[in-house]
PDB file of C-alpha atoms and ligand atoms in Angstrom:
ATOM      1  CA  UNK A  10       7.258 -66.838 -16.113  1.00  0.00           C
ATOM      2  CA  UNK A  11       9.541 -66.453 -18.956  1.00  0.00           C
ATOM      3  CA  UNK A  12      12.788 -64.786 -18.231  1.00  0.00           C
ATOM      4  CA  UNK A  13      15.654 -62.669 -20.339  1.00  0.00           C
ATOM      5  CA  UNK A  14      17.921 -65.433 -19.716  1.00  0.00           C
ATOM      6  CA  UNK A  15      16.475 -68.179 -20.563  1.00  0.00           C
ATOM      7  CA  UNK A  16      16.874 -70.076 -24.260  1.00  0.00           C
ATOM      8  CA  UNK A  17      15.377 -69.117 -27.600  1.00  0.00           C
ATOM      9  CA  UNK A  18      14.803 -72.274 -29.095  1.00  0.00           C
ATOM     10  CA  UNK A  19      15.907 -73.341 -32.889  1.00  0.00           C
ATOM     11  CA  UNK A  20      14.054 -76.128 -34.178  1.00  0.00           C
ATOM     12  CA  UNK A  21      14.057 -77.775 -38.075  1.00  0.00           C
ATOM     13  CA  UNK A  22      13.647 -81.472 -39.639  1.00  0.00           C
ATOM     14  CA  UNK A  23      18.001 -81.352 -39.494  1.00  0.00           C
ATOM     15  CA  UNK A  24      20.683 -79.192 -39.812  1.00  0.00           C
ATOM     16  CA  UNK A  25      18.455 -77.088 -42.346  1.00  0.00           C
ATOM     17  CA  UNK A  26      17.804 -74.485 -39.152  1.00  0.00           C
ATOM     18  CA  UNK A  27      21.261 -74.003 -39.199  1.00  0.00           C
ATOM     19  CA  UNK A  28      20.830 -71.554 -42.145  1.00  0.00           C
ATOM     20  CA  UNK A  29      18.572 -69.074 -40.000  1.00  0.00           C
ATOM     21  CA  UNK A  30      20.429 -70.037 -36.401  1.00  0.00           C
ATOM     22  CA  UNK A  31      23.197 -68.249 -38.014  1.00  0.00           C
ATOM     23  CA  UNK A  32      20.950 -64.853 -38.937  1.00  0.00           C
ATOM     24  CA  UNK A  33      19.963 -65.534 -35.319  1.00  0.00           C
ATOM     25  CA  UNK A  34      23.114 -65.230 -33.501  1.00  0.00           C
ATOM     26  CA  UNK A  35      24.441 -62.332 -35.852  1.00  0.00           C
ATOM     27  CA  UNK A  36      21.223 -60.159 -34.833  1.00  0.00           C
ATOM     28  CA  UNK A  37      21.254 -61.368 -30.897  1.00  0.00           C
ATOM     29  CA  UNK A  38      24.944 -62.069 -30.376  1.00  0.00           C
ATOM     30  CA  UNK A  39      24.006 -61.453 -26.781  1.00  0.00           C
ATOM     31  CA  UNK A  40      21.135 -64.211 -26.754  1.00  0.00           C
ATOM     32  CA  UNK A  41      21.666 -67.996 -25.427  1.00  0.00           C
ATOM     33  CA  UNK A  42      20.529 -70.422 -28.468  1.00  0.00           C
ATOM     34  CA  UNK A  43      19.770 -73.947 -27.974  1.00  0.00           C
ATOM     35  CA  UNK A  44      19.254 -75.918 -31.408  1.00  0.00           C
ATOM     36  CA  UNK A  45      17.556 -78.638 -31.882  1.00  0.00           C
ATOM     37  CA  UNK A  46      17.648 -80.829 -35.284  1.00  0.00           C
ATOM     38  CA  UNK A  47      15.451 -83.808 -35.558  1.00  0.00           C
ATOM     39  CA  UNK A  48      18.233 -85.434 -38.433  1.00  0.00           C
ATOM     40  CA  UNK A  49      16.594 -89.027 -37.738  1.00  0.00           C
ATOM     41  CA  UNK A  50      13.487 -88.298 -39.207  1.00  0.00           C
ATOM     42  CA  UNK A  51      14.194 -85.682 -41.797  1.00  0.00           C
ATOM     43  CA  UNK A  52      13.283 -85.169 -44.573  1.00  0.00           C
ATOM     44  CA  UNK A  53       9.540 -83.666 -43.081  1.00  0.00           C
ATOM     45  CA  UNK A  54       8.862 -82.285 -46.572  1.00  0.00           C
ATOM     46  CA  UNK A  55       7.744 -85.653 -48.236  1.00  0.00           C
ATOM     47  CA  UNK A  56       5.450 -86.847 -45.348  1.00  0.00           C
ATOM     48  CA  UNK A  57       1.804 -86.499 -44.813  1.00  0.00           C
ATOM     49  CA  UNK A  58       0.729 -83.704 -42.833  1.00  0.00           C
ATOM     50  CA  UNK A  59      -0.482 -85.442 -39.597  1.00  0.00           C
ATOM     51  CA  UNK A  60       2.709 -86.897 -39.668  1.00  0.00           C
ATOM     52  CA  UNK A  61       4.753 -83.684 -39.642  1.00  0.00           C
ATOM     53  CA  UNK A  62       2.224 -82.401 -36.835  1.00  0.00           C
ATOM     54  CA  UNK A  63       3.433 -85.540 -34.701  1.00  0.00           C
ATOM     55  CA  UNK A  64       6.997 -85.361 -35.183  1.00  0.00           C
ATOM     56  CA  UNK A  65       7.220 -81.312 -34.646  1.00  0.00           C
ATOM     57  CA  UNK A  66       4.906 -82.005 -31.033  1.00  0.00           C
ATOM     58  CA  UNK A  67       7.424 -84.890 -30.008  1.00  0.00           C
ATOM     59  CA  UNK A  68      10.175 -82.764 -30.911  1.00  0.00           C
ATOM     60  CA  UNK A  69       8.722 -79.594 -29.355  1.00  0.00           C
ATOM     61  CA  UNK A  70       7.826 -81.201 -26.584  1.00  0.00           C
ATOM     62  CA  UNK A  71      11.841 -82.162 -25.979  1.00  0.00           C
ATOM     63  CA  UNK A  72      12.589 -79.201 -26.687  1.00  0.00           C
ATOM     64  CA  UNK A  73      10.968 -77.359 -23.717  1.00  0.00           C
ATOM     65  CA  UNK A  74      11.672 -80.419 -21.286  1.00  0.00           C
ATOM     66  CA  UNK A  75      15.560 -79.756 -22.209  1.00  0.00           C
ATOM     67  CA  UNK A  76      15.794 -76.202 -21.543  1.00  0.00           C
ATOM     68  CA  UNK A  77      13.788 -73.449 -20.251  1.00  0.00           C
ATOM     69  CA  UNK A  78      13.237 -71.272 -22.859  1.00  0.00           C
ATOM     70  CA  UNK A  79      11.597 -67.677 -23.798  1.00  0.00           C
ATOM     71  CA  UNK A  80      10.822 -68.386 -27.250  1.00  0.00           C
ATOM     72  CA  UNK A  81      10.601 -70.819 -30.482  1.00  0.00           C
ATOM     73  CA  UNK A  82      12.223 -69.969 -33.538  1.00  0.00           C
ATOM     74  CA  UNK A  83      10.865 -72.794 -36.298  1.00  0.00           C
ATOM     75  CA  UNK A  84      13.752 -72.631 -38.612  1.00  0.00           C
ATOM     76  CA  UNK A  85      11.593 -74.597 -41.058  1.00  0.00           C
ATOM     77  CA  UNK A  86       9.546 -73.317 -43.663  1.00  0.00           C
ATOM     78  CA  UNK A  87       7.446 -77.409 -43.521  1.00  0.00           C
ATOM     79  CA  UNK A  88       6.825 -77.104 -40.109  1.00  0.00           C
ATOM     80  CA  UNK A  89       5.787 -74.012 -40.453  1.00  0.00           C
ATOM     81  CA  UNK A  90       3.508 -74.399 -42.912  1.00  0.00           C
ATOM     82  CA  UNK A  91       2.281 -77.897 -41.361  1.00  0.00           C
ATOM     83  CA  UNK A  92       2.160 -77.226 -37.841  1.00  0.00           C
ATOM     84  CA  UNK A  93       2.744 -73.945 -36.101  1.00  0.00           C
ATOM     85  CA  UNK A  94      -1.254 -73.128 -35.701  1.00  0.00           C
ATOM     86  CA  UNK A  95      -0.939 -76.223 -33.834  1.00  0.00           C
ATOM     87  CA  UNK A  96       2.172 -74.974 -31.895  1.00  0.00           C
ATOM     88  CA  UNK A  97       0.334 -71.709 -31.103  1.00  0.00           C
ATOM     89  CA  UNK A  98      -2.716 -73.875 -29.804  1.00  0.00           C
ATOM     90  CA  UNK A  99      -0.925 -75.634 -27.462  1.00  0.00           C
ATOM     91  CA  UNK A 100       1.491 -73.137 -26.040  1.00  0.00           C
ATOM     92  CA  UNK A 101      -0.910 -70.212 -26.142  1.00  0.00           C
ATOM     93  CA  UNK A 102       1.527 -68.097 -23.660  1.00  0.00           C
ATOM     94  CA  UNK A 103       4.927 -68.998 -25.699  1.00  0.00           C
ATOM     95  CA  UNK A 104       6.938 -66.825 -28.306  1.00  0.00           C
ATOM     96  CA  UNK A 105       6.901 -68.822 -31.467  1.00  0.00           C
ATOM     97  CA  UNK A 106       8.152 -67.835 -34.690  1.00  0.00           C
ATOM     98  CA  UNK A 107       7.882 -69.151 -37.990  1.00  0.00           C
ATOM     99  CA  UNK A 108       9.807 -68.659 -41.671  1.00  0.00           C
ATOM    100  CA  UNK A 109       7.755 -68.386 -44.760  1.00  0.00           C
ATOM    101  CA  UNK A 110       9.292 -68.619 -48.629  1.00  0.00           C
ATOM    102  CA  UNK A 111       9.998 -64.854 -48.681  1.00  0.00           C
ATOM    103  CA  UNK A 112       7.380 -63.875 -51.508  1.00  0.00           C
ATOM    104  CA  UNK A 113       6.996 -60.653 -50.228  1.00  0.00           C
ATOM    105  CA  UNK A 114      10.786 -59.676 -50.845  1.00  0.00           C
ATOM    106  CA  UNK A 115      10.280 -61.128 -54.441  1.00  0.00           C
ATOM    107  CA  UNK A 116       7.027 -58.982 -55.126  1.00  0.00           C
ATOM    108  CA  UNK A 117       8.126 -55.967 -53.536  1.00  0.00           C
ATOM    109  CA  UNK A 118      11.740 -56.166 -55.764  1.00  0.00           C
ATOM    110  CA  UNK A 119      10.704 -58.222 -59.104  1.00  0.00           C
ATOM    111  CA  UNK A 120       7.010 -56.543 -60.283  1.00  0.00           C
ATOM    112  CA  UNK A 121       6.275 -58.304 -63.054  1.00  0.00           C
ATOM    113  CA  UNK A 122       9.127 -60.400 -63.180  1.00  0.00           C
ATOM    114  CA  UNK A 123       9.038 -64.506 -62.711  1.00  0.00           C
ATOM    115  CA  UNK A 124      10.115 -65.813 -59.569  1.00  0.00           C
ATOM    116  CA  UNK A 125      10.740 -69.250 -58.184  1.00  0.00           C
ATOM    117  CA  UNK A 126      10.078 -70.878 -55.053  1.00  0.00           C
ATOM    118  CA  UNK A 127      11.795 -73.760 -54.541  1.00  0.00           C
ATOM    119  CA  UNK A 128      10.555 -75.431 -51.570  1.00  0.00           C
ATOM    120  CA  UNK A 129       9.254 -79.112 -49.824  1.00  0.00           C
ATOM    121  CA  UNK A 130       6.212 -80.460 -51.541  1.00  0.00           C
ATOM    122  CA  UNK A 131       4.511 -80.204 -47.868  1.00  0.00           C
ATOM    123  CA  UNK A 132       5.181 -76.499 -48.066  1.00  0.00           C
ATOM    124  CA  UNK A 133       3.845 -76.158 -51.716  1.00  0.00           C
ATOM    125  CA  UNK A 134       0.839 -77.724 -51.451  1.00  0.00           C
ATOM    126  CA  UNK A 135      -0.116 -76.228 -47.566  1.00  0.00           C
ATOM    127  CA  UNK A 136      -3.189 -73.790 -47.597  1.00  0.00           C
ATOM    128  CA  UNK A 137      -0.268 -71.223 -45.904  1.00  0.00           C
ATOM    129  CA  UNK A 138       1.637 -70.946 -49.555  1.00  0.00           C
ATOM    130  CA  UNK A 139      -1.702 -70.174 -51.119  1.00  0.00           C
ATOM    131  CA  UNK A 140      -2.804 -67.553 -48.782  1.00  0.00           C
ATOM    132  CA  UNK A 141       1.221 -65.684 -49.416  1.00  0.00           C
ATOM    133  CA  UNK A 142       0.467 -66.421 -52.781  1.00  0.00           C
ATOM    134  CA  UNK A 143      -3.050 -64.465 -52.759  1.00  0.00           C
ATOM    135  CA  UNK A 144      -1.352 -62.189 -50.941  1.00  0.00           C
ATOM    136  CA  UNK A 145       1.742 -61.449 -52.721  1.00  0.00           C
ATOM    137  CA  UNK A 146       2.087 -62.704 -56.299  1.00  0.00           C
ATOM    138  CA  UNK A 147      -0.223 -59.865 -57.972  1.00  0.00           C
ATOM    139  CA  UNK A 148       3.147 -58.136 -59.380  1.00  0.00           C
ATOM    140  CA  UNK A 149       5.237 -61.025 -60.270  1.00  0.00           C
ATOM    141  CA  UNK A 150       4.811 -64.488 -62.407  1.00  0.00           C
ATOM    142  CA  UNK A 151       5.501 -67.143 -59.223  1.00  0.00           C
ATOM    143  CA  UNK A 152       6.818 -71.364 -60.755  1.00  0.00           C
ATOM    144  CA  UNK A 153       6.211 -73.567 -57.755  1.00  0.00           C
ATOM    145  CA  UNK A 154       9.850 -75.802 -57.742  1.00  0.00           C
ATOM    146  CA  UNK A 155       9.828 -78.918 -55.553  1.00  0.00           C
ATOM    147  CA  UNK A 156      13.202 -80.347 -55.319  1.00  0.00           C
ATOM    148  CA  UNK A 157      12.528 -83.990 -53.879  1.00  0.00           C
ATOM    149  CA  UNK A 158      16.283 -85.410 -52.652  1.00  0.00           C
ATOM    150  CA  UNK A 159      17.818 -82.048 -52.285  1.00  0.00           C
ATOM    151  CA  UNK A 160      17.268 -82.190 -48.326  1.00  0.00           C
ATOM    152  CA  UNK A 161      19.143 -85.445 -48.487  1.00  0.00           C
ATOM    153  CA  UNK A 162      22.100 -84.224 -50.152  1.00  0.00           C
ATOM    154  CA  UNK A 163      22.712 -81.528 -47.398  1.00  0.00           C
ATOM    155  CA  UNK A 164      21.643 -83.727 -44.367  1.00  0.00           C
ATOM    156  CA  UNK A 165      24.433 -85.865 -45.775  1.00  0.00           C
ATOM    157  CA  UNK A 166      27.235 -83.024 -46.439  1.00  0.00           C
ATOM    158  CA  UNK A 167      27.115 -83.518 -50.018  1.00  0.00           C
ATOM    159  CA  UNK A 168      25.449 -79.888 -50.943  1.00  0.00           C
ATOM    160  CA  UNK A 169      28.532 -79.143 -53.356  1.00  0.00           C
ATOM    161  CA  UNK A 170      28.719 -82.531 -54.747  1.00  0.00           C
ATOM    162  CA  UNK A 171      27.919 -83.949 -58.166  1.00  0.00           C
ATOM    163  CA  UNK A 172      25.246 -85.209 -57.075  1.00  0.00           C
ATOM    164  CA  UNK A 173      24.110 -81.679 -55.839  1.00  0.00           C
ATOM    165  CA  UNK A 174      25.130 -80.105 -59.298  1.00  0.00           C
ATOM    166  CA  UNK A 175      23.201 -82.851 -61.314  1.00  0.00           C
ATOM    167  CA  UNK A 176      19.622 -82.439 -58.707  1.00  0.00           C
ATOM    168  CA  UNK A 177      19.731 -78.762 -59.161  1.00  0.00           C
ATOM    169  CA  UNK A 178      21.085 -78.965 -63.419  1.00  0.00           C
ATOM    170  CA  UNK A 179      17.689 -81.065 -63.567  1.00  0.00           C
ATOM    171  CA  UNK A 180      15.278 -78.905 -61.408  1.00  0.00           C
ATOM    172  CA  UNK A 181      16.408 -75.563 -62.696  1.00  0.00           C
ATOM    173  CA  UNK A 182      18.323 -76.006 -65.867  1.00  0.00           C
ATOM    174  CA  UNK A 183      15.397 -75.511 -67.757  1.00  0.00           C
ATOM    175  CA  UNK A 184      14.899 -71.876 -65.644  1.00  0.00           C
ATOM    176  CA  UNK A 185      18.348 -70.374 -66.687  1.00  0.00           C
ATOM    177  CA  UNK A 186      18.308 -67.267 -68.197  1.00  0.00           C
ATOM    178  CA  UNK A 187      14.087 -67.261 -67.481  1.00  0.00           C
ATOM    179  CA  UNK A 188      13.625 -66.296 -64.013  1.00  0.00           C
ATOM    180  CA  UNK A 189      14.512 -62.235 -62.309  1.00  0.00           C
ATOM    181  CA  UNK A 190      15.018 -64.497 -58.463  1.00  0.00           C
ATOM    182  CA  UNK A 191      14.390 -67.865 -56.685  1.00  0.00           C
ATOM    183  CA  UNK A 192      12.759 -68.032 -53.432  1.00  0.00           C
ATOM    184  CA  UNK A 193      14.862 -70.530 -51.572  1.00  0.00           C
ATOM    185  CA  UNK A 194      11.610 -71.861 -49.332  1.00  0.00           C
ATOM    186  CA  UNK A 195      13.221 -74.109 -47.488  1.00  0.00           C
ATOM    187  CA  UNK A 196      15.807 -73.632 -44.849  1.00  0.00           C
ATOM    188  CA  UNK A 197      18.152 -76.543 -46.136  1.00  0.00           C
ATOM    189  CA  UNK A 198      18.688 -74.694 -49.292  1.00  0.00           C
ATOM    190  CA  UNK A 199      20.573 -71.653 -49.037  1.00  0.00           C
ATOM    191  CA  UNK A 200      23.369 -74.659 -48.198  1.00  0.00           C
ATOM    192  CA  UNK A 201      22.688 -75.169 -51.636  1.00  0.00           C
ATOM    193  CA  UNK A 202      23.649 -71.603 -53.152  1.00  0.00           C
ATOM    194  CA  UNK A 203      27.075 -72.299 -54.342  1.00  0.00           C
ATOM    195  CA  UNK A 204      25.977 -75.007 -56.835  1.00  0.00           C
ATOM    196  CA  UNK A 205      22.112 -73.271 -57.654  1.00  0.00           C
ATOM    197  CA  UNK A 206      24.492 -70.267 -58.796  1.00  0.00           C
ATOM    198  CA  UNK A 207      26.791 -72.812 -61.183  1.00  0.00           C
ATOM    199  CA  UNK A 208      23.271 -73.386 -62.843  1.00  0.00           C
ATOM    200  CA  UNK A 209      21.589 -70.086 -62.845  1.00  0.00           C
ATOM    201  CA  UNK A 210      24.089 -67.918 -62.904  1.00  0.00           C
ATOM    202  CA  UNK A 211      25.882 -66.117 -60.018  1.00  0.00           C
ATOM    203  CA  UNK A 212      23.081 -62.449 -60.935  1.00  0.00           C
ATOM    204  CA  UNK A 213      20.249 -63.986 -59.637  1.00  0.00           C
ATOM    205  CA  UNK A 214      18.649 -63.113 -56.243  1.00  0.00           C
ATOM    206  CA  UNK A 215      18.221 -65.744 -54.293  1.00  0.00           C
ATOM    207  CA  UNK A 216      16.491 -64.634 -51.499  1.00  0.00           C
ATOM    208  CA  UNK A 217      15.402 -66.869 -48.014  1.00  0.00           C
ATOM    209  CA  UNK A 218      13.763 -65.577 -45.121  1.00  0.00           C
ATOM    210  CA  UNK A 219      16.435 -66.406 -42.721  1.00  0.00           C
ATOM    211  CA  UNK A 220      17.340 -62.474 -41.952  1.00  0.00           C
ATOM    212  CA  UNK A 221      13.863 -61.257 -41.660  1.00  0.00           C
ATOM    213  CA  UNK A 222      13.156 -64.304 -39.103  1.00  0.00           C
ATOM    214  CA  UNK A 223      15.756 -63.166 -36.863  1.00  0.00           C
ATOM    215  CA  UNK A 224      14.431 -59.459 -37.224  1.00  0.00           C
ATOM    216  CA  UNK A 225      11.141 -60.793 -36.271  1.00  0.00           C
ATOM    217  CA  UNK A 226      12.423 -62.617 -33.480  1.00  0.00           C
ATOM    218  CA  UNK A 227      14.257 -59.520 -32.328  1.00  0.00           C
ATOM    219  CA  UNK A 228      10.996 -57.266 -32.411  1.00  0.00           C
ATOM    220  CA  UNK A 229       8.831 -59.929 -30.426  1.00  0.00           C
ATOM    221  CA  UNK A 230      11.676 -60.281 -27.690  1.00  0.00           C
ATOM    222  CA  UNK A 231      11.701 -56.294 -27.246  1.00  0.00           C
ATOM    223  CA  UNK A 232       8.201 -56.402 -27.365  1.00  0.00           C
ATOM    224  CA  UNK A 233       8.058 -58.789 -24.448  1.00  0.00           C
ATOM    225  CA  UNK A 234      10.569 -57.318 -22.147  1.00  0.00           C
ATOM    226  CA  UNK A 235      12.889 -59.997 -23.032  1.00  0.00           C
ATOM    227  CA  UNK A 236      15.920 -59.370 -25.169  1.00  0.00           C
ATOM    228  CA  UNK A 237      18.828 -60.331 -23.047  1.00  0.00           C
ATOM    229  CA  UNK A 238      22.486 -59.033 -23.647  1.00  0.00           C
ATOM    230  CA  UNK A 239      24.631 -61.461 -21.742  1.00  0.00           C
ATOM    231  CA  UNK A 240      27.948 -62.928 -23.274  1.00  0.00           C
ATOM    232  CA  UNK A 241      26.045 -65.422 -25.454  1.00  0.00           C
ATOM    233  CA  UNK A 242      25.887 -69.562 -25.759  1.00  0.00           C
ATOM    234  CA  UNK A 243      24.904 -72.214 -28.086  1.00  0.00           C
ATOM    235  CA  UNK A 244      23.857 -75.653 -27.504  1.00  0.00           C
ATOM    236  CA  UNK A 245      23.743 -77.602 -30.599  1.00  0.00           C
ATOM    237  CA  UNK A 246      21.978 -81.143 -30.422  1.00  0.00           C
ATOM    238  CA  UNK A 247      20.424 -83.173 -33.364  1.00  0.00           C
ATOM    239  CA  UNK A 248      18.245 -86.402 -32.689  1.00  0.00           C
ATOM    240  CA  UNK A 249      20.911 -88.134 -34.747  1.00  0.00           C
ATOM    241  CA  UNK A 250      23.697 -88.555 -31.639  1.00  0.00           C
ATOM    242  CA  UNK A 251      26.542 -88.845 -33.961  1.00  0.00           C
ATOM    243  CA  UNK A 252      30.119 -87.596 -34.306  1.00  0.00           C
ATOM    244  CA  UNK A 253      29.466 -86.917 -38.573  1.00  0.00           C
ATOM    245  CA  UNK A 254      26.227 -85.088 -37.495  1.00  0.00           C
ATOM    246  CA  UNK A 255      27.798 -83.179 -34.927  1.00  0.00           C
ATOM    247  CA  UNK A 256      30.737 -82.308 -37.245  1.00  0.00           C
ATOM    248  CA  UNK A 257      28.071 -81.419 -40.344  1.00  0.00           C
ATOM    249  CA  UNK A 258      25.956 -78.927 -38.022  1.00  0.00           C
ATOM    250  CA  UNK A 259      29.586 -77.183 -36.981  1.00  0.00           C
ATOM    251  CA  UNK A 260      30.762 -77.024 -40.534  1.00  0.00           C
ATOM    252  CA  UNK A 261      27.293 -75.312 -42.411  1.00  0.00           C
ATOM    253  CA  UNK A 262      27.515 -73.208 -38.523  1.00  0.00           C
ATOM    254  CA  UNK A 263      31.082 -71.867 -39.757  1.00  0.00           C
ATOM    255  CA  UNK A 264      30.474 -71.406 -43.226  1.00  0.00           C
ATOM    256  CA  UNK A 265      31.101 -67.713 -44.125  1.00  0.00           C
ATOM    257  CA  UNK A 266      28.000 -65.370 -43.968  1.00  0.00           C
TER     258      UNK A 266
HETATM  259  N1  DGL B  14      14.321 -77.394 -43.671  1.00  0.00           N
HETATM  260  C1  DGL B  14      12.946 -77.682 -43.953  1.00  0.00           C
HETATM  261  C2  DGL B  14      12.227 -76.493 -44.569  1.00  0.00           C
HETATM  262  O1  DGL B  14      12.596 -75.359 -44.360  1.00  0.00           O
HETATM  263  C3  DGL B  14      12.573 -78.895 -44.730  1.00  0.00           C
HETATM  264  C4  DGL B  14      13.403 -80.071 -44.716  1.00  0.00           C
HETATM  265  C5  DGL B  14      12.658 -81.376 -44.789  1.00  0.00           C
HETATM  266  O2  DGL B  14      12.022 -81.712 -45.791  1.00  0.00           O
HETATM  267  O3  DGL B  14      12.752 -82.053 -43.790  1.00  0.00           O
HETATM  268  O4  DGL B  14      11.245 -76.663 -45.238  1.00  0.00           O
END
């Protein structure tokens, strides 16, 4: 039996989740958070499928056997995509939560504007995008943008590096001036907003589905009974045991909202 004061889970590929942990804890200060960031194996977004299946059940699986908790917050838009029907399956009495690219947000805002979704190619080319595509992109003109390496640069702290500013000049230089908002579809990449703004300009929306995750997750708690208003806690652990990790996750944690 699941109980107010037990965990809500955080899981992505690395410190990606981070971006939608925070959105977490500023809707349910009161809530006790343990994160869990599989760094070792990241990035998901370039594997096959069955592979991102296996990984998210080993990691899952951890997960639970670490800490009891009320709920699952996927704070990865591959996973999602990949793996949380499977999730669902196998913990058929468990909260779980996913984050899509937040296509809705751009349709509702943008009609008949051109959007981008910038997103893992696991994410782009999973039936889930096509269904929110059927479902969402009547009003607006939607450009599919994988950015292969751009995980990389913020798993390794460099997200307002050269490096970063010469990915991003490449991906969506050609876009500036052409698009009304990018989707940011992938949990790593609103790390990224300081240098996709140097390239598109600091007017366009960038939207991610971090907030409306932790709304969801707010609304399924009170559903169940289960929204707990203690003093709050956070346990942050990454399957990369390291002091740089460790110091990374509490950095992008800190960052101003
Ligand atoms: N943070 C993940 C997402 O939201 C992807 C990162 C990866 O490729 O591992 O899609």
């Amino acid at each position: 039996m699941d109980r107010k004061e037990d965990y809500i889970a955080v899981f992505d590929s690395g410190v990606g989740g981070i971006s939608v942990l925070r959105q977490l804890r500023r809707e349910l200060p009161g809530e006790r958070f343990f994160y869990f960031g599989d760094s070792t194996n990241a990035p998901y977004g370039s594997r096959p499928t069955q592979e991102v299946r296996a990984l998210t059940m080993a990691a899952v699986a951890h997960i639970f056997a670490a800490r009891p908790c009320k709920a699952l917050v996927i704070g990865c838009n591959t996973v999602t995509a990949a793996a949380i029907s499977l999730l669902r399956e196998v913990y058929p009495d468990k909260i779980i939560i996913g984050i899509e690219p937040a296509l809705k947000v751009a349709a509702d805002h943008f009609p008949g504007g051109t959007v981008g979704v910038m997103a893992t190619e696991v994410t782009l080319r999973e039936e889930k995008f096509d269904t929110l595509l059927h479902r969402f992109d009547g009003g607006c003109r939607v450009v599919k943008l994988p950015a292969p390496g751009a995980v990389e640069l913020v798993e390794s702290g460099r997200a307002d590096s050269p490096e970063a500013l010469a990915l991003v000049q490449q991906l969506l230089g050609p876009w500036a001036g052409k698009l009304d908002a990018l989707v940011l579809g992938c949990t790593h990449y609103p790390f990224l907003s300081g240098t996709i703004r140097r390239v598109l300009g600091p007017e366009v929306p960038l939207l991610d589905g971090g907030a409306g995750t932790a709304r969801e997750t707010r609304r399924r708690l009170a559903a169940a009974g289960l929204l707990e208003n203690g003093p709050g806690e956070l346990v942050l652990t990454n399957s990369r045991e390291e002091p740089a990790i460790f110091d990374l996750s509490q950095m992008l944690l800190n960052l101003p909202l």
